[in-house]
PDB file of N, CA and C in Angstrom:
ATOM      1  N   ARG D  28       0.815  -1.199   0.000  1.00 45.00           N
ATOM      2  CA  ARG D  28       0.000   0.000   0.000  1.00 45.00           C
ATOM      3  C   ARG D  28       0.856   1.260   0.000  1.00 45.00           C
ATOM      4  N   GLY D  29       2.037   1.190   0.552  1.00 48.00           N
ATOM      5  CA  GLY D  29       2.893   2.376   0.568  1.00 48.00           C
ATOM      6  C   GLY D  29       2.561   3.310   1.707  1.00 48.00           C
ATOM      7  N   THR D  30       3.324   4.336   1.810  1.00 53.00           N
ATOM      8  CA  THR D  30       3.141   5.332   2.853  1.00 53.00           C
ATOM      9  C   THR D  30       2.045   6.300   2.455  1.00 53.00           C
ATOM     10  N   ALA D  31       1.258   6.704   3.413  1.00 57.00           N
ATOM     11  CA  ALA D  31       0.152   7.622   3.142  1.00 57.00           C
ATOM     12  C   ALA D  31       0.570   9.052   3.414  1.00 57.00           C
ATOM     13  N   LEU D  32       0.116   9.943   2.564  1.00 53.00           N
ATOM     14  CA  LEU D  32       0.223  11.369   2.853  1.00 53.00           C
ATOM     15  C   LEU D  32      -0.940  11.696   3.770  1.00 53.00           C
ATOM     16  N   GLN D  33      -0.715  12.500   4.774  1.00 53.00           N
ATOM     17  CA  GLN D  33      -1.789  12.811   5.708  1.00 53.00           C
ATOM     18  C   GLN D  33      -1.916  14.310   5.924  1.00 53.00           C
ATOM     19  N   PRO D  34      -2.661  15.008   5.068  1.00 53.00           N
ATOM     20  CA  PRO D  34      -2.888  16.423   5.354  1.00 53.00           C
ATOM     21  C   PRO D  34      -3.717  16.527   6.632  1.00 53.00           C
ATOM     22  N   LEU D  35      -3.197  17.169   7.635  1.00 55.00           N
ATOM     23  CA  LEU D  35      -3.912  17.313   8.897  1.00 55.00           C
ATOM     24  C   LEU D  35      -4.269  18.780   9.069  1.00 55.00           C
ATOM     25  N   PHE D  36      -5.523  19.026   9.296  1.00 64.00           N
ATOM     26  CA  PHE D  36      -6.000  20.383   9.493  1.00 64.00           C
ATOM     27  C   PHE D  36      -6.461  20.515  10.929  1.00 64.00           C
ATOM     28  N   LYS D  37      -6.004  21.530  11.622  1.00 56.00           N
ATOM     29  CA  LYS D  37      -6.455  21.784  12.984  1.00 56.00           C
ATOM     30  C   LYS D  37      -7.110  23.154  13.008  1.00 56.00           C
ATOM     31  N   MET D  38      -8.389  23.170  13.283  1.00 56.00           N
ATOM     32  CA  MET D  38      -9.151  24.405  13.322  1.00 56.00           C
ATOM     33  C   MET D  38      -9.509  24.696  14.775  1.00 56.00           C
ATOM     34  N   SER D  39      -9.116  25.849  15.269  1.00 54.00           N
ATOM     35  CA  SER D  39      -9.379  26.229  16.659  1.00 54.00           C
ATOM     36  C   SER D  39     -10.706  26.969  16.768  1.00 54.00           C
ATOM     37  N   TYR D  40     -11.005  27.393  17.967  1.00 49.00           N
ATOM     38  CA  TYR D  40     -12.161  28.262  18.167  1.00 49.00           C
ATOM     39  C   TYR D  40     -11.843  29.607  17.540  1.00 49.00           C
ATOM     40  N   SER D  41     -12.833  30.218  16.941  1.00 53.00           N
ATOM     41  CA  SER D  41     -12.646  31.522  16.342  1.00 53.00           C
ATOM     42  C   SER D  41     -14.012  32.158  16.132  1.00 53.00           C
ATOM     43  N   CYS D  42     -14.044  33.264  15.407  1.00 54.00           N
ATOM     44  CA  CYS D  42     -15.312  33.913  15.083  1.00 54.00           C
ATOM     45  C   CYS D  42     -15.574  33.761  13.595  1.00 54.00           C
ATOM     46  N   SER D  43     -16.842  33.570  13.270  1.00 54.00           N
ATOM     47  CA  SER D  43     -17.213  33.412  11.871  1.00 54.00           C
ATOM     48  C   SER D  43     -17.143  34.756  11.159  1.00 54.00           C
ATOM     49  N   LYS D  44     -17.132  34.669   9.833  1.00 58.00           N
ATOM     50  CA  LYS D  44     -17.010  35.873   9.018  1.00 58.00           C
ATOM     51  C   LYS D  44     -18.275  36.074   8.196  1.00 58.00           C
ATOM     52  N   VAL D  45     -18.323  37.151   7.449  1.00 53.00           N
ATOM     53  CA  VAL D  45     -19.461  37.435   6.582  1.00 53.00           C
ATOM     54  C   VAL D  45     -19.675  36.245   5.657  1.00 53.00           C
ATOM     55  N   GLY D  46     -20.901  35.844   5.484  1.00 60.00           N
ATOM     56  CA  GLY D  46     -21.228  34.706   4.626  1.00 60.00           C
ATOM     57  C   GLY D  46     -21.414  33.413   5.403  1.00 60.00           C
ATOM     58  N   ASP D  47     -20.972  33.366   6.658  1.00 61.00           N
ATOM     59  CA  ASP D  47     -21.181  32.196   7.504  1.00 61.00           C
ATOM     60  C   ASP D  47     -22.574  32.295   8.123  1.00 61.00           C
ATOM     61  N   PRO D  48     -23.080  31.200   8.714  1.00 59.00           N
ATOM     62  CA  PRO D  48     -24.465  31.216   9.220  1.00 59.00           C
ATOM     63  C   PRO D  48     -24.789  32.353  10.174  1.00 59.00           C
ATOM     64  N   ARG D  49     -23.879  32.658  11.091  1.00 65.00           N
ATOM     65  CA  ARG D  49     -24.102  33.740  12.060  1.00 65.00           C
ATOM     66  C   ARG D  49     -22.821  34.549  12.180  1.00 65.00           C
ATOM     67  N   PRO D  50     -22.586  35.490  11.248  1.00 67.00           N
ATOM     68  CA  PRO D  50     -21.337  36.264  11.244  1.00 67.00           C
ATOM     69  C   PRO D  50     -21.033  36.907  12.588  1.00 67.00           C
ATOM     70  N   GLY D  51     -19.773  36.820  13.011  1.00 68.00           N
ATOM     71  CA  GLY D  51     -19.324  37.420  14.252  1.00 68.00           C
ATOM     72  C   GLY D  51     -19.497  36.533  15.467  1.00 68.00           C
ATOM     73  N   GLN D  52     -20.184  35.422  15.331  1.00 68.00           N
ATOM     74  CA  GLN D  52     -20.396  34.501  16.448  1.00 68.00           C
ATOM     75  C   GLN D  52     -19.244  33.494  16.524  1.00 68.00           C
ATOM     76  N   PRO D  53     -18.876  33.068  17.736  1.00 70.00           N
ATOM     77  CA  PRO D  53     -17.801  32.079  17.852  1.00 70.00           C
ATOM     78  C   PRO D  53     -18.245  30.727  17.301  1.00 70.00           C
ATOM     79  N   TYR D  54     -17.270  29.942  16.846  1.00 71.00           N
ATOM     80  CA  TYR D  54     -17.561  28.592  16.391  1.00 71.00           C
ATOM     81  C   TYR D  54     -16.558  27.614  16.964  1.00 71.00           C
ATOM     82  N   LYS D  55     -16.958  26.357  17.014  1.00 73.00           N
ATOM     83  CA  LYS D  55     -16.139  25.285  17.552  1.00 73.00           C
ATOM     84  C   LYS D  55     -15.304  24.678  16.432  1.00 73.00           C
ATOM     85  N   GLY D  56     -14.020  24.502  16.678  1.00 74.00           N
ATOM     86  CA  GLY D  56     -13.131  23.908  15.695  1.00 74.00           C
ATOM     87  C   GLY D  56     -13.025  22.409  15.858  1.00 74.00           C
ATOM     88  N   GLY D  57     -11.947  21.832  15.353  1.00 76.00           N
ATOM     89  CA  GLY D  57     -11.729  20.397  15.466  1.00 76.00           C
ATOM     90  C   GLY D  57     -10.487  19.981  14.707  1.00 76.00           C
ATOM     91  N   ASN D  58     -10.150  18.704  14.792  1.00 79.00           N
ATOM     92  CA  ASN D  58      -9.037  18.146  14.032  1.00 79.00           C
ATOM     93  C   ASN D  58      -9.611  17.348  12.872  1.00 79.00           C
ATOM     94  N   PHE D  59      -9.071  17.553  11.699  1.00 85.00           N
ATOM     95  CA  PHE D  59      -9.539  16.888  10.499  1.00 85.00           C
ATOM     96  C   PHE D  59      -8.346  16.240   9.813  1.00 85.00           C
ATOM     97  N   CYS D  60      -8.464  14.966   9.491  1.00 85.00           N
ATOM     98  CA  CYS D  60      -7.368  14.246   8.867  1.00 85.00           C
ATOM     99  C   CYS D  60      -7.873  13.590   7.590  1.00 85.00           C
ATOM    100  N   ALA D  61      -7.095  13.717   6.533  1.00 87.00           N
ATOM    101  CA  ALA D  61      -7.449  13.107   5.254  1.00 87.00           C
ATOM    102  C   ALA D  61      -6.255  12.315   4.734  1.00 87.00           C
ATOM    103  N   PHE D  62      -6.529  11.325   3.901  1.00 89.00           N
ATOM    104  CA  PHE D  62      -5.485  10.428   3.404  1.00 89.00           C
ATOM    105  C   PHE D  62      -5.408  10.461   1.884  1.00 89.00           C
ATOM    106  N   LEU D  63      -4.184  10.434   1.394  1.00 90.00           N
ATOM    107  CA  LEU D  63      -3.917  10.331  -0.034  1.00 90.00           C
ATOM    108  C   LEU D  63      -2.838   9.286  -0.249  1.00 90.00           C
ATOM    109  N   PRO D  64      -2.845   8.619  -1.395  1.00 89.00           N
ATOM    110  CA  PRO D  64      -1.771   7.670  -1.669  1.00 89.00           C
ATOM    111  C   PRO D  64      -0.446   8.396  -1.888  1.00 89.00           C
ATOM    112  N   ASP D  65       0.635   7.749  -1.518  1.00 86.00           N
ATOM    113  CA  ASP D  65       1.973   8.325  -1.676  1.00 86.00           C
ATOM    114  C   ASP D  65       2.498   7.972  -3.065  1.00 86.00           C
ATOM    115  N   ASN D  66       1.965   8.689  -4.054  1.00 89.00           N
ATOM    116  CA  ASN D  66       2.423   8.515  -5.427  1.00 89.00           C
ATOM    117  C   ASN D  66       2.310   9.865  -6.144  1.00 89.00           C
ATOM    118  N   ARG D  67       2.656   9.895  -7.416  1.00 92.00           N
ATOM    119  CA  ARG D  67       2.680  11.155  -8.162  1.00 92.00           C
ATOM    120  C   ARG D  67       1.296  11.822  -8.194  1.00 92.00           C
ATOM    121  N   GLU D  68       0.264  11.018  -8.448  1.00 92.00           N
ATOM    122  CA  GLU D  68      -1.090  11.566  -8.474  1.00 92.00           C
ATOM    123  C   GLU D  68      -1.512  12.106  -7.111  1.00 92.00           C
ATOM    124  N   GLY D  69      -1.178  11.371  -6.040  1.00 90.00           N
ATOM    125  CA  GLY D  69      -1.499  11.809  -4.693  1.00 90.00           C
ATOM    126  C   GLY D  69      -0.813  13.117  -4.337  1.00 90.00           C
ATOM    127  N   LEU D  70       0.449  13.262  -4.746  1.00 89.00           N
ATOM    128  CA  LEU D  70       1.182  14.505  -4.493  1.00 89.00           C
ATOM    129  C   LEU D  70       0.565  15.682  -5.243  1.00 89.00           C
ATOM    130  N   LYS D  71       0.132  15.432  -6.471  1.00 93.00           N
ATOM    131  CA  LYS D  71      -0.508  16.487  -7.260  1.00 93.00           C
ATOM    132  C   LYS D  71      -1.792  16.951  -6.570  1.00 93.00           C
ATOM    133  N   ILE D  72      -2.601  15.994  -6.106  1.00 93.00           N
ATOM    134  CA  ILE D  72      -3.846  16.333  -5.411  1.00 93.00           C
ATOM    135  C   ILE D  72      -3.550  17.058  -4.105  1.00 93.00           C
ATOM    136  N   ALA D  73      -2.484  16.649  -3.400  1.00 90.00           N
ATOM    137  CA  ALA D  73      -2.104  17.320  -2.140  1.00 90.00           C
ATOM    138  C   ALA D  73      -1.809  18.792  -2.388  1.00 90.00           C
ATOM    139  N   MET D  74      -1.116  19.099  -3.480  1.00 91.00           N
ATOM    140  CA  MET D  74      -0.812  20.508  -3.795  1.00 91.00           C
ATOM    141  C   MET D  74      -2.096  21.282  -4.098  1.00 91.00           C
ATOM    142  N   LEU D  75      -3.029  20.651  -4.812  1.00 94.00           N
ATOM    143  CA  LEU D  75      -4.301  21.311  -5.116  1.00 94.00           C
ATOM    144  C   LEU D  75      -5.138  21.508  -3.860  1.00 94.00           C
ATOM    145  N   LEU D  76      -5.114  20.512  -2.957  1.00 91.00           N
ATOM    146  CA  LEU D  76      -5.842  20.653  -1.684  1.00 91.00           C
ATOM    147  C   LEU D  76      -5.259  21.784  -0.844  1.00 91.00           C
ATOM    148  N   LYS D  77      -3.948  21.949  -0.881  1.00 90.00           N
ATOM    149  CA  LYS D  77      -3.308  23.046  -0.141  1.00 90.00           C
ATOM    150  C   LYS D  77      -3.786  24.395  -0.674  1.00 90.00           C
ATOM    151  N   LYS D  78      -3.852  24.529  -1.999  1.00 92.00           N
ATOM    152  CA  LYS D  78      -4.337  25.778  -2.598  1.00 92.00           C
ATOM    153  C   LYS D  78      -5.798  26.027  -2.217  1.00 92.00           C
ATOM    154  N   ALA D  79      -6.602  24.967  -2.229  1.00 92.00           N
ATOM    155  CA  ALA D  79      -8.010  25.113  -1.850  1.00 92.00           C
ATOM    156  C   ALA D  79      -8.127  25.577  -0.402  1.00 92.00           C
ATOM    157  N   PHE D  80      -7.281  25.016   0.480  1.00 88.00           N
ATOM    158  CA  PHE D  80      -7.285  25.420   1.888  1.00 88.00           C
ATOM    159  C   PHE D  80      -6.904  26.899   2.015  1.00 88.00           C
ATOM    160  N   GLU D  81      -5.870  27.313   1.304  1.00 87.00           N
ATOM    161  CA  GLU D  81      -5.414  28.703   1.362  1.00 87.00           C
ATOM    162  C   GLU D  81      -6.484  29.678   0.876  1.00 87.00           C
ATOM    163  N   HIS D  82      -7.393  29.215   0.017  1.00 88.00           N
ATOM    164  CA  HIS D  82      -8.469  30.059  -0.494  1.00 88.00           C
ATOM    165  C   HIS D  82      -9.775  29.891   0.287  1.00 88.00           C
ATOM    166  N   GLY D  83      -9.711  29.178   1.412  1.00 85.00           N
ATOM    167  CA  GLY D  83     -10.883  29.038   2.277  1.00 85.00           C
ATOM    168  C   GLY D  83     -11.962  28.120   1.731  1.00 85.00           C
ATOM    169  N   LEU D  84     -11.578  27.159   0.883  1.00 89.00           N
ATOM    170  CA  LEU D  84     -12.564  26.284   0.258  1.00 89.00           C
ATOM    171  C   LEU D  84     -12.680  24.908   0.904  1.00 89.00           C
ATOM    172  N   THR D  85     -11.826  24.586   1.862  1.00 89.00           N
ATOM    173  CA  THR D  85     -11.782  23.240   2.430  1.00 89.00           C
ATOM    174  C   THR D  85     -12.857  23.008   3.479  1.00 89.00           C
ATOM    175  N   PHE D  86     -13.178  24.022   4.251  1.00 86.00           N
ATOM    176  CA  PHE D  86     -14.119  23.873   5.361  1.00 86.00           C
ATOM    177  C   PHE D  86     -15.258  24.867   5.238  1.00 86.00           C
ATOM    178  N   GLN D  87     -16.313  24.576   5.973  1.00 85.00           N
ATOM    179  CA  GLN D  87     -17.425  25.513   6.085  1.00 85.00           C
ATOM    180  C   GLN D  87     -17.905  25.495   7.531  1.00 85.00           C
ATOM    181  N   ILE D  88     -18.665  26.493   7.886  1.00 81.00           N
ATOM    182  CA  ILE D  88     -19.224  26.565   9.237  1.00 81.00           C
ATOM    183  C   ILE D  88     -20.713  26.283   9.129  1.00 81.00           C
ATOM    184  N   LYS D  89     -21.174  25.338   9.935  1.00 82.00           N
ATOM    185  CA  LYS D  89     -22.590  24.985   9.954  1.00 82.00           C
ATOM    186  C   LYS D  89     -23.133  25.156  11.360  1.00 82.00           C
ATOM    187  N   SER D  90     -24.410  25.464  11.426  1.00 78.00           N
ATOM    188  CA  SER D  90     -25.090  25.587  12.709  1.00 78.00           C
ATOM    189  C   SER D  90     -25.766  24.259  13.026  1.00 78.00           C
ATOM    190  N   CYS D  91     -25.475  23.732  14.222  1.00 77.00           N
ATOM    191  CA  CYS D  91     -26.045  22.453  14.639  1.00 77.00           C
ATOM    192  C   CYS D  91     -26.509  22.593  16.087  1.00 77.00           C
ATOM    193  N   ASN D  92     -27.795  22.498  16.312  1.00 81.00           N
ATOM    194  CA  ASN D  92     -28.371  22.641  17.657  1.00 81.00           C
ATOM    195  C   ASN D  92     -27.961  23.958  18.321  1.00 81.00           C
ATOM    196  N   GLY D  93     -27.965  25.031  17.560  1.00 76.00           N
ATOM    197  CA  GLY D  93     -27.647  26.344  18.093  1.00 76.00           C
ATOM    198  C   GLY D  93     -26.164  26.608  18.282  1.00 76.00           C
ATOM    199  N   GLU D  94     -25.317  25.681  17.881  1.00 79.00           N
ATOM    200  CA  GLU D  94     -23.865  25.837  18.024  1.00 79.00           C
ATOM    201  C   GLU D  94     -23.228  25.864  16.639  1.00 79.00           C
ATOM    202  N   GLU D  95     -22.350  26.822  16.428  1.00 80.00           N
ATOM    203  CA  GLU D  95     -21.625  26.917  15.168  1.00 80.00           C
ATOM    204  C   GLU D  95     -20.410  26.000  15.243  1.00 80.00           C
ATOM    205  N   ARG D  96     -20.177  25.202  14.184  1.00 81.00           N
ATOM    206  CA  ARG D  96     -18.999  24.331  14.175  1.00 81.00           C
ATOM    207  C   ARG D  96     -18.443  24.184  12.779  1.00 81.00           C
ATOM    208  N   VAL D  97     -17.139  23.891  12.723  1.00 83.00           N
ATOM    209  CA  VAL D  97     -16.445  23.683  11.459  1.00 83.00           C
ATOM    210  C   VAL D  97     -16.751  22.276  10.964  1.00 83.00           C
ATOM    211  N   THR D  98     -17.048  22.169   9.669  1.00 85.00           N
ATOM    212  CA  THR D  98     -17.248  20.879   9.020  1.00 85.00           C
ATOM    213  C   THR D  98     -16.497  20.894   7.689  1.00 85.00           C
ATOM    214  N   TRP D  99     -16.352  19.708   7.097  1.00 88.00           N
ATOM    215  CA  TRP D  99     -15.754  19.644   5.764  1.00 88.00           C
ATOM    216  C   TRP D  99     -16.614  20.444   4.800  1.00 88.00           C
ATOM    217  N   GLY D 100     -15.985  21.067   3.830  1.00 90.00           N
ATOM    218  CA  GLY D 100     -16.702  21.779   2.776  1.00 90.00           C
ATOM    219  C   GLY D 100     -17.134  20.809   1.692  1.00 90.00           C
ATOM    220  N   LEU D 101     -17.260  21.308   0.466  1.00 92.00           N
ATOM    221  CA  LEU D 101     -17.773  20.504  -0.634  1.00 92.00           C
ATOM    222  C   LEU D 101     -16.707  19.670  -1.340  1.00 92.00           C
ATOM    223  N   ILE D 102     -15.440  19.873  -1.018  1.00 94.00           N
ATOM    224  CA  ILE D 102     -14.366  19.082  -1.631  1.00 94.00           C
ATOM    225  C   ILE D 102     -14.318  17.724  -0.939  1.00 94.00           C
ATOM    226  N   PRO D 103     -14.459  16.629  -1.692  1.00 94.00           N
ATOM    227  CA  PRO D 103     -14.432  15.313  -1.050  1.00 94.00           C
ATOM    228  C   PRO D 103     -13.045  14.964  -0.514  1.00 94.00           C
ATOM    229  N   HIS D 104     -12.998  14.413   0.688  1.00 92.00           N
ATOM    230  CA  HIS D 104     -11.752  13.963   1.320  1.00 92.00           C
ATOM    231  C   HIS D 104     -11.906  12.515   1.751  1.00 92.00           C
ATOM    232  N   LYS D 105     -10.831  11.768   1.697  1.00 92.00           N
ATOM    233  CA  LYS D 105     -10.822  10.397   2.207  1.00 92.00           C
ATOM    234  C   LYS D 105     -10.337  10.466   3.645  1.00 92.00           C
ATOM    235  N   THR D 106     -11.205  10.115   4.570  1.00 89.00           N
ATOM    236  CA  THR D 106     -10.887  10.236   5.994  1.00 89.00           C
ATOM    237  C   THR D 106     -10.527   8.901   6.625  1.00 89.00           C
ATOM    238  N   SER D 107     -10.428   7.852   5.812  1.00 88.00           N
ATOM    239  CA  SER D 107     -10.069   6.527   6.307  1.00 88.00           C
ATOM    240  C   SER D 107      -9.433   5.716   5.187  1.00 88.00           C
ATOM    241  N   TRP D 108      -8.570   4.778   5.567  1.00 86.00           N
ATOM    242  CA  TRP D 108      -7.999   3.852   4.587  1.00 86.00           C
ATOM    243  C   TRP D 108      -8.959   2.709   4.314  1.00 86.00           C
ATOM    244  N   HIS D 109     -10.030   2.588   5.094  1.00 88.00           N
ATOM    245  CA  HIS D 109     -10.946   1.447   5.001  1.00 88.00           C
ATOM    246  C   HIS D 109     -12.379   1.919   4.817  1.00 88.00           C
ATOM    247  N   GLY D 110     -13.247   1.020   4.446  1.00 91.00           N
ATOM    248  CA  GLY D 110     -14.676   1.313   4.377  1.00 91.00           C
ATOM    249  C   GLY D 110     -15.197   1.643   2.995  1.00 91.00           C
ATOM    250  N   GLY D 111     -14.306   1.867   2.045  1.00 90.00           N
ATOM    251  CA  GLY D 111     -14.742   2.168   0.686  1.00 90.00           C
ATOM    252  C   GLY D 111     -15.401   3.521   0.545  1.00 90.00           C
ATOM    253  N   LYS D 112     -15.894   3.751  -0.647  1.00 90.00           N
ATOM    254  CA  LYS D 112     -16.492   5.038  -1.001  1.00 90.00           C
ATOM    255  C   LYS D 112     -17.637   5.427  -0.059  1.00 90.00           C
ATOM    256  N   ALA D 113     -18.454   4.465   0.348  1.00 90.00           N
ATOM    257  CA  ALA D 113     -19.614   4.747   1.191  1.00 90.00           C
ATOM    258  C   ALA D 113     -19.229   5.339   2.548  1.00 90.00           C
ATOM    259  N   ARG D 114     -18.002   5.080   2.998  1.00 90.00           N
ATOM    260  CA  ARG D 114     -17.557   5.589   4.316  1.00 90.00           C
ATOM    261  C   ARG D 114     -16.378   6.554   4.193  1.00 90.00           C
ATOM    262  N   ASN D 115     -16.283   7.227   3.061  1.00 90.00           N
ATOM    263  CA  ASN D 115     -15.195   8.181   2.800  1.00 90.00           C
ATOM    264  C   ASN D 115     -13.822   7.548   2.951  1.00 90.00           C
ATOM    265  N   GLY D 116     -13.710   6.281   2.563  1.00 89.00           N
ATOM    266  CA  GLY D 116     -12.439   5.570   2.674  1.00 89.00           C
ATOM    267  C   GLY D 116     -12.029   4.932   1.367  1.00 89.00           C
ATOM    268  N   TYR D 117     -10.951   4.209   1.440  1.00 90.00           N
ATOM    269  CA  TYR D 117     -10.471   3.425   0.310  1.00 90.00           C
ATOM    270  C   TYR D 117     -10.928   1.993   0.504  1.00 90.00           C
ATOM    271  N   PRO D 118     -11.039   1.151  -0.500  1.00 89.00           N
ATOM    272  CA  PRO D 118     -10.706   1.444  -1.892  1.00 89.00           C
ATOM    273  C   PRO D 118     -11.794   2.276  -2.574  1.00 89.00           C
ATOM    274  N   ASP D 119     -11.361   3.146  -3.461  1.00 92.00           N
ATOM    275  CA  ASP D 119     -12.237   3.957  -4.300  1.00 92.00           C
ATOM    276  C   ASP D 119     -11.414   4.336  -5.522  1.00 92.00           C
ATOM    277  N   ALA D 120     -11.517   3.526  -6.553  1.00 91.00           N
ATOM    278  CA  ALA D 120     -10.687   3.671  -7.754  1.00 91.00           C
ATOM    279  C   ALA D 120     -10.881   5.011  -8.457  1.00 91.00           C
ATOM    280  N   GLN D 121     -12.014   5.663  -8.251  1.00 94.00           N
ATOM    281  CA  GLN D 121     -12.309   6.914  -8.955  1.00 94.00           C
ATOM    282  C   GLN D 121     -11.968   8.176  -8.156  1.00 94.00           C
ATOM    283  N   TYR D 122     -11.562   8.024  -6.885  1.00 94.00           N
ATOM    284  CA  TYR D 122     -11.418   9.186  -6.000  1.00 94.00           C
ATOM    285  C   TYR D 122     -10.472  10.256  -6.548  1.00 94.00           C
ATOM    286  N   LEU D 123      -9.266   9.894  -6.931  1.00 94.00           N
ATOM    287  CA  LEU D 123      -8.302  10.911  -7.375  1.00 94.00           C
ATOM    288  C   LEU D 123      -8.804  11.651  -8.615  1.00 94.00           C
ATOM    289  N   ARG D 124      -9.464  10.953  -9.519  1.00 95.00           N
ATOM    290  CA  ARG D 124     -10.027  11.607 -10.699  1.00 95.00           C
ATOM    291  C   ARG D 124     -11.155  12.563 -10.295  1.00 95.00           C
ATOM    292  N   VAL D 125     -12.042  12.107  -9.413  1.00 95.00           N
ATOM    293  CA  VAL D 125     -13.172  12.924  -8.974  1.00 95.00           C
ATOM    294  C   VAL D 125     -12.713  14.170  -8.225  1.00 95.00           C
ATOM    295  N   VAL D 126     -11.827  13.994  -7.229  1.00 95.00           N
ATOM    296  CA  VAL D 126     -11.369  15.156  -6.449  1.00 95.00           C
ATOM    297  C   VAL D 126     -10.551  16.101  -7.330  1.00 95.00           C
ATOM    298  N   GLY D 127      -9.799  15.560  -8.287  1.00 95.00           N
ATOM    299  CA  GLY D 127      -9.053  16.402  -9.220  1.00 95.00           C
ATOM    300  C   GLY D 127      -9.988  17.257 -10.052  1.00 95.00           C
ATOM    301  N   THR D 128     -11.101  16.698 -10.476  1.00 96.00           N
ATOM    302  CA  THR D 128     -12.096  17.459 -11.249  1.00 96.00           C
ATOM    303  C   THR D 128     -12.722  18.550 -10.382  1.00 96.00           C
ATOM    304  N   VAL D 129     -13.052  18.226  -9.146  1.00 95.00           N
ATOM    305  CA  VAL D 129     -13.636  19.212  -8.226  1.00 95.00           C
ATOM    306  C   VAL D 129     -12.652  20.359  -7.980  1.00 95.00           C
ATOM    307  N   LEU D 130     -11.389  20.004  -7.748  1.00 94.00           N
ATOM    308  CA  LEU D 130     -10.385  21.032  -7.467  1.00 94.00           C
ATOM    309  C   LEU D 130     -10.078  21.865  -8.697  1.00 94.00           C
TER     310      LEU D 130
END
């Protein structure tokens, strides 16, 4: 299987901005981990994911039971090496092509 690339995102508590559900209100952060294969295609996707993160496209803030919290945005991420496509994991033969198209 090879070594996995693991982009790890750590989002702390902060205040939401214009365009979020409740601008100016604090939100709860979290740790988010995604997996990519350690190959040329995986490295290419990692660079595109980094650019998406820098442009604020990786996460969104959602309101859940009156609490604002960070969640994954619309870019699909593989959060497990197991479970297949149905559980955001591998195996998923189409993932790199799909996420590349989205990015």
